[in-house]
Amino acid sequence: MSVAIIGGGAVGLLFSYYFTKNVADTVVYVRRKEQAELLNRSGLKLYQEGTLREVKVLAKVLKEEGDIKADLVIVAVKQYDLRNLSEVLRNRVPRTAKLLFIQNGMSHIPFLETLPQGCIYVGIVDHGALKIAEHKVEHTGKGLMKLAAFRGNLEAVTPMLENLDQTRFPIEFKDDWYPLLAEKLLVNAVINPLTALYHVENGTLIENDYFLENMKNLFEEAFEALGLDDKAKRWEDVVSICRQTARNRSSMLRDIEMGQSTEIDAISGYLLQRSVSANLRMPYTRFVYNGIKGMSS
Amino acid sequence: MSVAIIGGGAVGLLFSYYFTKNVADTVVYVRRKEQAELLNRSGLKLYQEGTLREVKVLAKVLKEEGDIKADLVIVAVKQYDLRNLSEVLRNRVPRTAKLLFIQNGMSHIPFLETLPQGCIYVGIVDHGALKIAEHKVEHTGKGLMKLAAFRGNLEAVTPMLENLDQTRFPIEFKDDWYPLLAEKLLVNAVINPLTALYHVENGTLIENDYFLENMKNLFEEAFEALGLDDKAKRWEDVVSICRQTARNRSSMLRDIEMGQSTEIDAISGYLLQRSVSANLRMPYTRFVYNGIKGMSS
């Protein structure tokens, strides 16, 4: 079996480490030549709880290569970089390849619908991962990858994932892709923009009564727009994630502080699009969307 | 004629300078002994366009004094410090004294209704003033003081203000106090919380389309809650103040950055109180209110 991983960010490197360790024929595709050269020359280093682990990887520059002949192609770029991959996935990846998409939010769904491949999967990861250098990633919090079939069936991909390290990189399979992505989106739609706007760690949102009220109002809007079930459970999830990651800085906060693109379009932007067709007013979501867009422009 | 000015902040010091210059019997009342001693020893220094002007002032510590026997008492403390003055104004200021209140927002209005004095005025200043030290104030932007009678009539106070320097410290008299305060409140309710949340100068709000959309939505809510006339003109005012003060940092932004109390209760808090009785939904105002309260707590 052969695996291709597209993306040299924190999640791409994390996947590259665990797949290379367990699947001989793994290739990492990155955008920039410098990163590919560094990975090929120095290997990929993973830090976890003070321990350094290393693996030799094969990295290639995406735009310099021809066809990507892999059985499983894992797309681990940010949602806003997906559009650049349209031509690659359409023309350079076989229709028989299984595609697995690891993006936050849900605005990539319409894009997936346009692809020719017969087996498409979506996944989310709640691992903590921090890219330290172009060939170094820190696995800051052990989590879980959850995945579900978007097109085709799960049975076609499960054998490909059986060889992975189930202790350090466990996988859970879900029957239905919509709640999988929507529940993660709901959490992100509440925690990410607020922590970025207020420049606070995740835990501060629930420790501060004023922030908590805004959080609850944002949650209500997102919950309604997504049409999910069991509101009490969903709210508990949001609060407990804030508690479990209390001293973490959300990825959106880090993006804002570093002047980088954020995932706000895939998260709050997607909800606002849904609100138009559902004829919902979402003033809180609108406010944070505009705030984050403004702060990062 | 005698004048008492209560308050040793930027506005209090600005008033102290112009009144002391033109009215012989002016006393400045401040909270802390150190400030009173410094003012008495070193005089009050006013910087304007690179020029230093100085005046000898008489400063007293408010809580150490007995009756305040002045014909005109100017109350130039922040709204959130007003409640500490209740006993002073009620028991130590004659009922015949004219009282002039210089506060932002409108949450001081219910307090004014409880006072025994027969002549009460409210004023707003759009001077730029920055307190540099306990006895130093910079007059950063020449503006206008506007005032109106809240109780009693304007004729009783106008002669007291005639001797002031009309070039550097001009005064305009208004017939109706409500639009005077409400129009200023409207501007503050839009510009102050947004600049403080986003950590930007006033001009950025109109230069950034995303911020501008949030600004417009906040404006709509505040305009409706205040029941003002001529919406187009009011919006023009907000935009033109952002333009004229483009490189200024709002007082609320400075308060947040310095970890000080803000005037959010007198501004957005007052609007939210009105919204309850008027049965209005004000999600944008609620969001910025909670945001500023949370950031300063």
PDB file of N, CA and C in Angstrom, chain A residues 200-207 240-249:
ATOM      1  N   VAL A 200      -7.026  35.891  24.595  1.00  0.00           N
ATOM      2  CA  VAL A 200      -6.978  35.117  25.842  1.00  0.00           C
ATOM      3  C   VAL A 200      -6.840  33.621  25.553  1.00  0.00           C
ATOM      4  N   GLU A 201      -6.390  32.885  26.558  1.00  0.00           N
ATOM      5  CA  GLU A 201      -6.324  31.429  26.482  1.00  0.00           C
ATOM      6  C   GLU A 201      -7.734  30.842  26.547  1.00  0.00           C
ATOM      7  N   ASN A 202      -7.873  29.606  26.090  1.00  0.00           N
ATOM      8  CA  ASN A 202      -9.201  28.987  26.018  1.00  0.00           C
ATOM      9  C   ASN A 202      -9.958  29.019  27.352  1.00  0.00           C
ATOM     10  N   GLY A 203      -9.253  28.742  28.442  1.00  0.00           N
ATOM     11  CA  GLY A 203      -9.914  28.644  29.745  1.00  0.00           C
ATOM     12  C   GLY A 203     -10.536  29.947  30.213  1.00  0.00           C
ATOM     13  N   THR A 204      -9.955  31.079  29.777  1.00  0.00           N
ATOM     14  CA  THR A 204     -10.468  32.377  30.227  1.00  0.00           C
ATOM     15  C   THR A 204     -11.921  32.583  29.808  1.00  0.00           C
ATOM     16  N   LEU A 205     -12.303  31.968  28.696  1.00  0.00           N
ATOM     17  CA  LEU A 205     -13.677  32.158  28.210  1.00  0.00           C
ATOM     18  C   LEU A 205     -14.710  31.672  29.222  1.00  0.00           C
ATOM     19  N   ILE A 206     -14.387  30.594  29.936  1.00  0.00           N
ATOM     20  CA  ILE A 206     -15.392  30.108  30.899  1.00  0.00           C
ATOM     21  C   ILE A 206     -15.151  30.640  32.309  1.00  0.00           C
ATOM     22  N   GLU A 207     -13.972  31.227  32.522  1.00  0.00           N
ATOM     23  CA  GLU A 207     -13.685  31.771  33.860  1.00  0.00           C
ATOM     24  C   GLU A 207     -14.245  33.183  34.011  1.00  0.00           C
ATOM     25  N   SER A 240     -16.383  21.824  28.255  1.00  0.00           N
ATOM     26  CA  SER A 240     -15.363  20.906  28.755  1.00  0.00           C
ATOM     27  C   SER A 240     -14.082  20.995  27.923  1.00  0.00           C
ATOM     28  N   ILE A 241     -14.199  21.316  26.653  1.00  0.00           N
ATOM     29  CA  ILE A 241     -12.974  21.536  25.861  1.00  0.00           C
ATOM     30  C   ILE A 241     -12.226  22.777  26.354  1.00  0.00           C
ATOM     31  N   CYS A 242     -12.971  23.828  26.692  1.00  0.00           N
ATOM     32  CA  CYS A 242     -12.311  25.007  27.270  1.00  0.00           C
ATOM     33  C   CYS A 242     -11.585  24.635  28.552  1.00  0.00           C
ATOM     34  N   ARG A 243     -12.209  23.783  29.340  1.00  0.00           N
ATOM     35  CA  ARG A 243     -11.612  23.407  30.623  1.00  0.00           C
ATOM     36  C   ARG A 243     -10.374  22.529  30.402  1.00  0.00           C
ATOM     37  N   GLN A 244     -10.501  21.551  29.489  1.00  0.00           N
ATOM     38  CA  GLN A 244      -9.383  20.629  29.248  1.00  0.00           C
ATOM     39  C   GLN A 244      -8.184  21.312  28.588  1.00  0.00           C
ATOM     40  N   THR A 245      -8.464  22.347  27.808  1.00  0.00           N
ATOM     41  CA  THR A 245      -7.371  23.045  27.098  1.00  0.00           C
ATOM     42  C   THR A 245      -7.212  24.453  27.652  1.00  0.00           C
ATOM     43  N   ALA A 246      -7.456  24.588  28.963  1.00  0.00           N
ATOM     44  CA  ALA A 246      -7.561  25.921  29.567  1.00  0.00           C
ATOM     45  C   ALA A 246      -6.358  26.824  29.287  1.00  0.00           C
ATOM     46  N   ARG A 247      -5.163  26.279  29.300  1.00  0.00           N
ATOM     47  CA  ARG A 247      -3.988  27.139  29.122  1.00  0.00           C
ATOM     48  C   ARG A 247      -3.463  27.137  27.680  1.00  0.00           C
ATOM     49  N   ASN A 248      -4.261  26.583  26.765  1.00  0.00           N
ATOM     50  CA  ASN A 248      -3.875  26.612  25.348  1.00  0.00           C
ATOM     51  C   ASN A 248      -4.295  27.916  24.679  1.00  0.00           C
ATOM     52  N   ARG A 249      -3.529  28.313  23.693  1.00  0.00           N
ATOM     53  CA  ARG A 249      -3.901  29.441  22.841  1.00  0.00           C
ATOM     54  C   ARG A 249      -4.448  28.831  21.553  1.00  0.00           C
TER      55      ARG A 249
END
